[in-house]
Amino acid sequence: MQFLSIVFWGNPLSDWAKALGTTVGLYLAVKVIKTILINRMRVAAEHTRSSVDNIILEVAVQTQELLIILAGIYAGLHFLTISDKIISIIDKIFYIVVALQVGYWLGGFINHLVIFREKKQAGNKEEQTAVHAFGLFGKILIWTIVALVTVQNVSGMKMDALITSLGVGGIAAGLAVQNILKDIFASLSIFLDKPFLVGDYIQVGDIGGTIENIGLKSTRIRTLQGEEVIFSNSDLLESRIHNYRSMQRRMVDITIGVSPNTPYQTLQSLPALFKEIIEKQEDVTFDRANLSNLGNYTVNFEIMYHIESADFDLFVQRREAIYLEIIHHLQEKNVDMPYPTQTVLLQQ
């Protein structure tokens, strides 16, 4: 075993073997413990109401692979003789990784709290949106503190000098990320003012859909066609938003055109006919029906009624039923609903 006495980079191979064995052994041990812990905590979380096992599970899941590897390397280095300069560099790298890991753990803890509160406030969209907002800004605060503390300890700068330098550099950085900051402040305005909540149906220009997620930079909307439309928060707030959340009834205004050749008595009877048709429909309130104008090809009647619900599907169903009934009764009365035609005269 004389080859173990061979010196490589200032250390015999025997010490390198001990360092490697410690690194690999510690890595494998922690990986096994992490896997067992995650599996057991998942089973426990499904069968208990306590949130402790959920927190432990979240911490285990958020433990990064890089931390485990560096922890093994850091432990193995104790068997080697290394210069103070290299040790100092390794210490700083390890400190950065540990700080990032603490950020992941705290972020995971906030995720758990957000999910817990959202389940508890199921059905209350305002509370769920507020919880999501606090979780989002809680993460921003955590990572800001982690970044400041890490830079202070790694660079050796004092906190007041660091904040001052950030203030000077922040002007240049702010100009560079102006649009990003604009979206972030817009998200803050959305969370505080609540012009819309997750689950609301809104209309922005010619795009309408249900709010699925309000993020730090963008808001995601699911349209009736099933596609996902993503708006930047600043663009969304600068647009005119129609929010149907508080709508309790829907007014419908339709126009029915009949032939100018329709007899006078029949024209007189049509408003009463339209009223009768609409009043037979459930969840529908008749408003008025009047002859509104004389078109180029038709005599036009304007009909107004209210759907006593904000349900879009109900609106579509009742509108269809009313149209079909109107067409049916007009056909029974031999009343035509003309459409523009064009006659072409050919000369031979």
mmCIF file of N, CA and C in Angstrom, residues 234-342:
data_model
loop_
_atom_site.group_PDB
_atom_site.id
_atom_site.type_symbol
_atom_site.label_atom_id
_atom_site.label_comp_id
_atom_site.label_asym_id
_atom_site.label_seq_id
_atom_site.Cartn_x
_atom_site.Cartn_y
_atom_site.Cartn_z
ATOM 1 N N SER A 234 -48.889 45.931 -15.893
ATOM 2 C CA SER A 234 -48.989 47.362 -16.194
ATOM 3 C C SER A 234 -49.925 47.606 -17.379
ATOM 4 N N ASP A 235 -49.815 46.780 -18.433
ATOM 5 C CA ASP A 235 -50.708 46.931 -19.589
ATOM 6 C C ASP A 235 -52.159 46.692 -19.191
ATOM 7 N N LEU A 236 -52.368 45.725 -18.304
ATOM 8 C CA LEU A 236 -53.725 45.387 -17.884
ATOM 9 C C LEU A 236 -54.375 46.540 -17.130
ATOM 10 N N LEU A 237 -53.619 47.161 -16.222
ATOM 11 C CA LEU A 237 -54.177 48.266 -15.444
ATOM 12 C C LEU A 237 -54.405 49.512 -16.293
ATOM 13 N N GLU A 238 -53.633 49.650 -17.367
ATOM 14 C CA GLU A 238 -53.802 50.810 -18.244
ATOM 15 C C GLU A 238 -54.954 50.621 -19.229
ATOM 16 N N SER A 239 -55.529 49.412 -19.265
ATOM 17 C CA SER A 239 -56.641 49.126 -20.170
ATOM 18 C C SER A 239 -57.969 49.342 -19.448
ATOM 19 N N ARG A 240 -59.032 49.411 -20.232
ATOM 20 C CA ARG A 240 -60.375 49.499 -19.654
ATOM 21 C C ARG A 240 -60.866 48.074 -19.405
ATOM 22 N N ILE A 241 -61.104 47.747 -18.146
ATOM 23 C CA ILE A 241 -61.450 46.383 -17.746
ATOM 24 C C ILE A 241 -62.934 46.310 -17.406
ATOM 25 N N HIS A 242 -63.627 45.363 -18.015
ATOM 26 C CA HIS A 242 -65.015 45.078 -17.658
ATOM 27 C C HIS A 242 -65.008 43.838 -16.757
ATOM 28 N N ASN A 243 -65.367 44.021 -15.498
ATOM 29 C CA ASN A 243 -65.379 42.922 -14.534
ATOM 30 C C ASN A 243 -66.831 42.524 -14.265
ATOM 31 N N TYR A 244 -67.145 41.241 -14.534
ATOM 32 C CA TYR A 244 -68.519 40.766 -14.393
ATOM 33 C C TYR A 244 -68.772 40.091 -13.050
ATOM 34 N N ARG A 245 -67.845 40.254 -12.100
ATOM 35 C CA ARG A 245 -67.989 39.587 -10.808
ATOM 36 C C ARG A 245 -69.248 40.029 -10.075
ATOM 37 N N SER A 246 -69.478 41.344 -9.992
ATOM 38 C CA SER A 246 -70.595 41.861 -9.205
ATOM 39 C C SER A 246 -71.882 41.985 -10.014
ATOM 40 N N MET A 247 -71.855 41.555 -11.273
ATOM 41 C CA MET A 247 -73.058 41.631 -12.099
ATOM 42 C C MET A 247 -74.099 40.639 -11.596
ATOM 43 N N GLN A 248 -75.307 41.113 -11.301
ATOM 44 C CA GLN A 248 -76.378 40.265 -10.795
ATOM 45 C C GLN A 248 -77.401 39.932 -11.874
ATOM 46 N N ARG A 249 -77.508 40.765 -12.882
ATOM 47 C CA ARG A 249 -78.421 40.511 -13.998
ATOM 48 C C ARG A 249 -77.783 41.051 -15.274
ATOM 49 N N ARG A 250 -78.207 40.494 -16.393
ATOM 50 C CA ARG A 250 -77.611 40.865 -17.681
ATOM 51 C C ARG A 250 -78.703 41.431 -18.595
ATOM 52 N N MET A 251 -78.498 42.647 -19.073
ATOM 53 C CA MET A 251 -79.456 43.250 -19.998
ATOM 54 C C MET A 251 -79.131 42.817 -21.421
ATOM 55 N N VAL A 252 -80.170 42.429 -22.165
ATOM 56 C CA VAL A 252 -80.001 41.986 -23.545
ATOM 57 C C VAL A 252 -80.843 42.883 -24.442
ATOM 58 N N ASP A 253 -80.234 43.364 -25.498
ATOM 59 C CA ASP A 253 -80.900 44.258 -26.454
ATOM 60 C C ASP A 253 -80.784 43.620 -27.831
ATOM 61 N N ILE A 254 -81.922 43.239 -28.419
ATOM 62 C CA ILE A 254 -81.891 42.600 -29.734
ATOM 63 C C ILE A 254 -82.794 43.374 -30.692
ATOM 64 N N THR A 255 -82.525 43.217 -31.973
ATOM 65 C CA THR A 255 -83.323 43.868 -33.014
ATOM 66 C C THR A 255 -83.870 42.805 -33.955
ATOM 67 N N ILE A 256 -85.171 42.847 -34.194
ATOM 68 C CA ILE A 256 -85.831 41.929 -35.112
ATOM 69 C C ILE A 256 -86.373 42.736 -36.282
ATOM 70 N N GLY A 257 -85.984 42.359 -37.492
ATOM 71 C CA GLY A 257 -86.457 43.052 -38.690
ATOM 72 C C GLY A 257 -87.462 42.210 -39.452
ATOM 73 N N VAL A 258 -88.604 42.787 -39.795
ATOM 74 C CA VAL A 258 -89.637 42.074 -40.559
ATOM 75 C C VAL A 258 -89.875 42.808 -41.875
ATOM 76 N N SER A 259 -90.557 42.131 -42.774
ATOM 77 C CA SER A 259 -90.786 42.679 -44.115
ATOM 78 C C SER A 259 -91.668 43.929 -44.070
ATOM 79 N N PRO A 260 -91.350 44.931 -44.879
ATOM 80 C CA PRO A 260 -92.208 46.127 -44.963
ATOM 81 C C PRO A 260 -93.602 45.810 -45.504
ATOM 82 N N ASN A 261 -93.761 44.640 -46.135
ATOM 83 C CA ASN A 261 -95.065 44.249 -46.671
ATOM 84 C C ASN A 261 -95.972 43.640 -45.610
ATOM 85 N N THR A 262 -95.496 43.553 -44.377
ATOM 86 C CA THR A 262 -96.316 43.007 -43.295
ATOM 87 C C THR A 262 -97.520 43.920 -43.060
ATOM 88 N N PRO A 263 -98.730 43.353 -42.926
ATOM 89 C CA PRO A 263 -99.930 44.177 -42.697
ATOM 90 C C PRO A 263 -99.809 45.033 -41.439
ATOM 91 N N TYR A 264 -100.502 46.168 -41.465
ATOM 92 C CA TYR A 264 -100.430 47.122 -40.357
ATOM 93 C C TYR A 264 -100.877 46.491 -39.048
ATOM 94 N N GLN A 265 -101.987 45.740 -39.067
ATOM 95 C CA GLN A 265 -102.501 45.134 -37.841
ATOM 96 C C GLN A 265 -101.497 44.138 -37.258
ATOM 97 N N THR A 266 -100.818 43.417 -38.140
ATOM 98 C CA THR A 266 -99.814 42.457 -37.666
ATOM 99 C C THR A 266 -98.639 43.181 -37.021
ATOM 100 N N LEU A 267 -98.206 44.279 -37.643
ATOM 101 C CA LEU A 267 -97.112 45.062 -37.062
ATOM 102 C C LEU A 267 -97.481 45.567 -35.674
ATOM 103 N N GLN A 268 -98.740 45.983 -35.511
ATOM 104 C CA GLN A 268 -99.192 46.470 -34.210
ATOM 105 C C GLN A 268 -99.161 45.377 -33.146
ATOM 106 N N SER A 269 -99.410 44.145 -33.567
ATOM 107 C CA SER A 269 -99.503 43.042 -32.600
ATOM 108 C C SER A 269 -98.143 42.462 -32.206
ATOM 109 N N LEU A 270 -97.108 42.790 -32.953
ATOM 110 C CA LEU A 270 -95.808 42.154 -32.698
ATOM 111 C C LEU A 270 -95.205 42.500 -31.337
ATOM 112 N N PRO A 271 -95.228 43.758 -30.854
ATOM 113 C CA PRO A 271 -94.666 44.023 -29.522
ATOM 114 C C PRO A 271 -95.298 43.166 -28.429
ATOM 115 N N ALA A 272 -96.618 42.988 -28.478
ATOM 116 C CA ALA A 272 -97.293 42.149 -27.479
ATOM 117 C C ALA A 272 -96.860 40.691 -27.624
ATOM 118 N N LEU A 273 -96.661 40.247 -28.876
ATOM 119 C CA LEU A 273 -96.198 38.879 -29.109
ATOM 120 C C LEU A 273 -94.806 38.671 -28.521
ATOM 121 N N PHE A 274 -93.910 39.626 -28.758
ATOM 122 C CA PHE A 274 -92.552 39.517 -28.219
ATOM 123 C C PHE A 274 -92.574 39.481 -26.691
ATOM 124 N N LYS A 275 -93.425 40.319 -26.106
ATOM 125 C CA LYS A 275 -93.546 40.343 -24.643
ATOM 126 C C LYS A 275 -94.011 38.994 -24.115
ATOM 127 N N GLU A 276 -95.004 38.415 -24.768
ATOM 128 C CA GLU A 276 -95.537 37.116 -24.336
ATOM 129 C C GLU A 276 -94.475 36.024 -24.419
ATOM 130 N N ILE A 277 -93.691 36.042 -25.499
ATOM 131 C CA ILE A 277 -92.639 35.029 -25.678
ATOM 132 C C ILE A 277 -91.592 35.133 -24.576
ATOM 133 N N ILE A 278 -91.166 36.346 -24.287
ATOM 134 C CA ILE A 278 -90.093 36.547 -23.300
ATOM 135 C C ILE A 278 -90.561 36.222 -21.894
ATOM 136 N N GLU A 279 -91.803 36.587 -21.563
ATOM 137 C CA GLU A 279 -92.295 36.356 -20.202
ATOM 138 C C GLU A 279 -92.504 34.880 -19.894
ATOM 139 N N LYS A 280 -92.543 34.031 -20.916
ATOM 140 C CA LYS A 280 -92.672 32.594 -20.683
ATOM 141 C C LYS A 280 -91.344 31.946 -20.287
ATOM 142 N N GLN A 281 -90.255 32.667 -20.496
ATOM 143 C CA GLN A 281 -88.932 32.114 -20.192
ATOM 144 C C GLN A 281 -88.605 32.283 -18.710
ATOM 145 N N GLU A 282 -88.004 31.255 -18.114
ATOM 146 C CA GLU A 282 -87.580 31.335 -16.713
ATOM 147 C C GLU A 282 -86.334 32.213 -16.587
ATOM 148 N N ASP A 283 -86.228 32.905 -15.472
ATOM 149 C CA ASP A 283 -85.074 33.758 -15.159
ATOM 150 C C ASP A 283 -84.914 34.909 -16.150
ATOM 151 N N VAL A 284 -86.012 35.298 -16.808
ATOM 152 C CA VAL A 284 -85.970 36.390 -17.775
ATOM 153 C C VAL A 284 -87.055 37.404 -17.421
ATOM 154 N N THR A 285 -86.698 38.682 -17.411
ATOM 155 C CA THR A 285 -87.651 39.759 -17.135
ATOM 156 C C THR A 285 -87.781 40.648 -18.366
ATOM 157 N N PHE A 286 -89.010 40.783 -18.847
ATOM 158 C CA PHE A 286 -89.261 41.620 -20.025
ATOM 159 C C PHE A 286 -89.144 43.092 -19.649
ATOM 160 N N ASP A 287 -88.537 43.882 -20.540
ATOM 161 C CA ASP A 287 -88.428 45.320 -20.322
ATOM 162 C C ASP A 287 -89.336 46.076 -21.288
ATOM 163 N N ARG A 288 -89.041 45.981 -22.577
ATOM 164 C CA ARG A 288 -89.887 46.673 -23.550
ATOM 165 C C ARG A 288 -89.644 46.104 -24.941
ATOM 166 N N ALA A 289 -90.618 46.368 -25.827
ATOM 167 C CA ALA A 289 -90.505 46.016 -27.239
ATOM 168 C C ALA A 289 -91.220 47.091 -28.037
ATOM 169 N N ASN A 290 -90.504 47.734 -28.950
ATOM 170 C CA ASN A 290 -91.072 48.845 -29.715
ATOM 171 C C ASN A 290 -90.551 48.823 -31.146
ATOM 172 N N LEU A 291 -91.363 49.370 -32.045
ATOM 173 C CA LEU A 291 -90.883 49.598 -33.400
ATOM 174 C C LEU A 291 -89.863 50.731 -33.320
ATOM 175 N N SER A 292 -88.638 50.452 -33.691
ATOM 176 C CA SER A 292 -87.558 51.416 -33.457
ATOM 177 C C SER A 292 -87.223 52.256 -34.677
ATOM 178 N N ASN A 293 -87.190 51.653 -35.861
ATOM 179 C CA ASN A 293 -86.842 52.424 -37.060
ATOM 180 C C ASN A 293 -87.212 51.649 -38.317
ATOM 181 N N LEU A 294 -87.175 52.341 -39.430
ATOM 182 C CA LEU A 294 -87.434 51.741 -40.737
ATOM 183 C C LEU A 294 -86.109 51.612 -41.470
ATOM 184 N N GLY A 295 -85.699 50.381 -41.700
ATOM 185 C CA GLY A 295 -84.448 50.151 -42.396
ATOM 186 C C GLY A 295 -84.633 50.155 -43.900
ATOM 187 N N ASN A 296 -83.556 49.887 -44.627
ATOM 188 C CA ASN A 296 -83.620 49.851 -46.090
ATOM 189 C C ASN A 296 -84.466 48.686 -46.596
ATOM 190 N N TYR A 297 -84.468 47.581 -45.813
ATOM 191 C CA TYR A 297 -85.163 46.384 -46.260
ATOM 192 C C TYR A 297 -86.176 45.884 -45.242
ATOM 193 N N THR A 298 -86.173 46.441 -44.032
ATOM 194 C CA THR A 298 -86.985 45.886 -42.953
ATOM 195 C C THR A 298 -87.625 46.974 -42.105
ATOM 196 N N VAL A 299 -88.667 46.543 -41.393
ATOM 197 C CA VAL A 299 -89.224 47.338 -40.302
ATOM 198 C C VAL A 299 -88.636 46.747 -39.024
ATOM 199 N N ASN A 300 -87.889 47.538 -38.272
ATOM 200 C CA ASN A 300 -87.105 47.012 -37.158
ATOM 201 C C ASN A 300 -87.789 47.246 -35.812
ATOM 202 N N PHE A 301 -87.802 46.174 -35.014
ATOM 203 C CA PHE A 301 -88.316 46.244 -33.652
ATOM 204 C C PHE A 301 -87.154 46.038 -32.675
ATOM 205 N N GLU A 302 -87.077 46.903 -31.691
ATOM 206 C CA GLU A 302 -86.052 46.766 -30.647
ATOM 207 C C GLU A 302 -86.683 46.108 -29.424
ATOM 208 N N ILE A 303 -86.043 45.057 -28.943
ATOM 209 C CA ILE A 303 -86.552 44.299 -27.794
ATOM 210 C C ILE A 303 -85.496 44.317 -26.698
ATOM 211 N N MET A 304 -85.910 44.620 -25.495
ATOM 212 C CA MET A 304 -84.992 44.623 -24.352
ATOM 213 C C MET A 304 -85.563 43.746 -23.250
ATOM 214 N N TYR A 305 -84.681 42.920 -22.664
ATOM 215 C CA TYR A 305 -85.072 42.082 -21.529
ATOM 216 C C TYR A 305 -83.845 41.844 -20.656
ATOM 217 N N HIS A 306 -84.060 41.287 -19.467
ATOM 218 C CA HIS A 306 -82.977 41.050 -18.510
ATOM 219 C C HIS A 306 -82.902 39.565 -18.161
ATOM 220 N N ILE A 307 -81.686 39.030 -18.172
ATOM 221 C CA ILE A 307 -81.429 37.692 -17.638
ATOM 222 C C ILE A 307 -81.102 37.866 -16.162
ATOM 223 N N GLU A 308 -81.879 37.238 -15.281
ATOM 224 C CA GLU A 308 -81.712 37.455 -13.840
ATOM 225 C C GLU A 308 -80.583 36.603 -13.258
ATOM 226 N N SER A 309 -79.453 36.624 -13.928
ATOM 227 C CA SER A 309 -78.280 35.872 -13.476
ATOM 228 C C SER A 309 -77.077 36.363 -14.264
ATOM 229 N N ALA A 310 -75.901 36.212 -13.666
ATOM 230 C CA ALA A 310 -74.659 36.557 -14.370
ATOM 231 C C ALA A 310 -74.090 35.361 -15.120
ATOM 232 N N ASP A 311 -74.758 34.214 -15.015
ATOM 233 C CA ASP A 311 -74.281 32.985 -15.643
ATOM 234 C C ASP A 311 -74.303 33.141 -17.165
ATOM 235 N N PHE A 312 -73.136 33.015 -17.798
ATOM 236 C CA PHE A 312 -73.046 33.200 -19.246
ATOM 237 C C PHE A 312 -73.766 32.081 -19.992
ATOM 238 N N ASP A 313 -73.646 30.849 -19.501
ATOM 239 C CA ASP A 313 -74.315 29.727 -20.163
ATOM 240 C C ASP A 313 -75.833 29.915 -20.156
ATOM 241 N N LEU A 314 -76.369 30.383 -19.027
ATOM 242 C CA LEU A 314 -77.807 30.632 -18.942
ATOM 243 C C LEU A 314 -78.221 31.722 -19.929
ATOM 244 N N PHE A 315 -77.414 32.753 -20.043
ATOM 245 C CA PHE A 315 -77.690 33.833 -21.001
ATOM 246 C C PHE A 315 -77.774 33.300 -22.427
ATOM 247 N N VAL A 316 -76.822 32.458 -22.813
ATOM 248 C CA VAL A 316 -76.803 31.907 -24.170
ATOM 249 C C VAL A 316 -78.031 31.034 -24.414
ATOM 250 N N GLN A 317 -78.393 30.208 -23.420
ATOM 251 C CA GLN A 317 -79.546 29.314 -23.575
ATOM 252 C C GLN A 317 -80.852 30.090 -23.721
ATOM 253 N N ARG A 318 -81.041 31.107 -22.867
ATOM 254 C CA ARG A 318 -82.284 31.876 -22.924
ATOM 255 C C ARG A 318 -82.358 32.702 -24.211
ATOM 256 N N ARG A 319 -81.270 33.255 -24.629
ATOM 257 C CA ARG A 319 -81.258 34.023 -25.873
ATOM 258 C C ARG A 319 -81.633 33.142 -27.057
ATOM 259 N N GLU A 320 -81.067 31.934 -27.089
ATOM 260 C CA GLU A 320 -81.382 31.003 -28.173
ATOM 261 C C GLU A 320 -82.866 30.645 -28.161
ATOM 262 N N ALA A 321 -83.400 30.336 -26.970
ATOM 263 C CA ALA A 321 -84.812 29.957 -26.865
ATOM 264 C C ALA A 321 -85.726 31.086 -27.332
ATOM 265 N N ILE A 322 -85.387 32.324 -26.973
ATOM 266 C CA ILE A 322 -86.205 33.474 -27.369
ATOM 267 C C ILE A 322 -86.156 33.675 -28.881
ATOM 268 N N TYR A 323 -84.986 33.579 -29.470
ATOM 269 C CA TYR A 323 -84.872 33.723 -30.922
ATOM 270 C C TYR A 323 -85.705 32.661 -31.649
ATOM 271 N N LEU A 324 -85.585 31.414 -31.199
ATOM 272 C CA LEU A 324 -86.317 30.327 -31.856
ATOM 273 C C LEU A 324 -87.824 30.522 -31.755
ATOM 274 N N GLU A 325 -88.289 30.954 -30.583
ATOM 275 C CA GLU A 325 -89.721 31.191 -30.397
ATOM 276 C C GLU A 325 -90.205 32.336 -31.284
ATOM 277 N N ILE A 326 -89.413 33.390 -31.390
ATOM 278 C CA ILE A 326 -89.793 34.515 -32.250
ATOM 279 C C ILE A 326 -89.891 34.068 -33.704
ATOM 280 N N ILE A 327 -88.895 33.317 -34.175
ATOM 281 C CA ILE A 327 -88.912 32.824 -35.560
ATOM 282 C C ILE A 327 -90.127 31.932 -35.790
ATOM 283 N N HIS A 328 -90.411 31.049 -34.827
ATOM 284 C CA HIS A 328 -91.544 30.123 -34.951
ATOM 285 C C HIS A 328 -92.870 30.888 -35.078
ATOM 286 N N HIS A 329 -93.096 31.862 -34.213
ATOM 287 C CA HIS A 329 -94.359 32.597 -34.229
ATOM 288 C C HIS A 329 -94.474 33.493 -35.464
ATOM 289 N N LEU A 330 -93.371 34.060 -35.914
ATOM 290 C CA LEU A 330 -93.421 34.875 -37.127
ATOM 291 C C LEU A 330 -93.758 34.017 -38.344
ATOM 292 N N GLN A 331 -93.228 32.800 -38.384
ATOM 293 C CA GLN A 331 -93.559 31.900 -39.487
ATOM 294 C C GLN A 331 -95.034 31.514 -39.458
ATOM 295 N N GLU A 332 -95.570 31.317 -38.249
ATOM 296 C CA GLU A 332 -96.992 30.993 -38.130
ATOM 297 C C GLU A 332 -97.872 32.132 -38.642
ATOM 298 N N LYS A 333 -97.430 33.360 -38.456
ATOM 299 C CA LYS A 333 -98.187 34.532 -38.892
ATOM 300 C C LYS A 333 -97.849 34.938 -40.326
ATOM 301 N N ASN A 334 -97.006 34.118 -40.994
ATOM 302 C CA ASN A 334 -96.583 34.415 -42.372
ATOM 303 C C ASN A 334 -95.884 35.775 -42.480
ATOM 304 N N VAL A 335 -95.108 36.085 -41.456
ATOM 305 C CA VAL A 335 -94.334 37.326 -41.449
ATOM 306 C C VAL A 335 -92.910 37.004 -41.895
ATOM 307 N N ASP A 336 -92.472 37.634 -42.969
ATOM 308 C CA ASP A 336 -91.131 37.373 -43.492
ATOM 309 C C ASP A 336 -90.087 38.202 -42.748
ATOM 310 N N MET A 337 -88.875 37.620 -42.643
ATOM 311 C CA MET A 337 -87.709 38.339 -42.105
ATOM 312 C C MET A 337 -86.717 38.464 -43.260
ATOM 313 N N PRO A 338 -86.848 39.509 -44.066
ATOM 314 C CA PRO A 338 -86.040 39.621 -45.293
ATOM 315 C C PRO A 338 -84.578 39.920 -45.001
ATOM 316 N N TYR A 339 -83.773 39.668 -45.995
ATOM 317 C CA TYR A 339 -82.356 40.004 -45.947
ATOM 318 C C TYR A 339 -81.979 40.643 -47.273
ATOM 319 N N PRO A 340 -80.912 41.439 -47.310
ATOM 320 C CA PRO A 340 -80.561 42.159 -48.551
ATOM 321 C C PRO A 340 -80.293 41.198 -49.703
ATOM 322 N N THR A 341 -80.882 41.484 -50.858
ATOM 323 C CA THR A 341 -80.629 40.707 -52.077
ATOM 324 C C THR A 341 -80.220 41.655 -53.200
ATOM 325 N N GLN A 342 -79.633 41.089 -54.224
ATOM 326 C CA GLN A 342 -79.160 41.896 -55.357
ATOM 327 C C GLN A 342 -79.622 41.248 -56.655
#
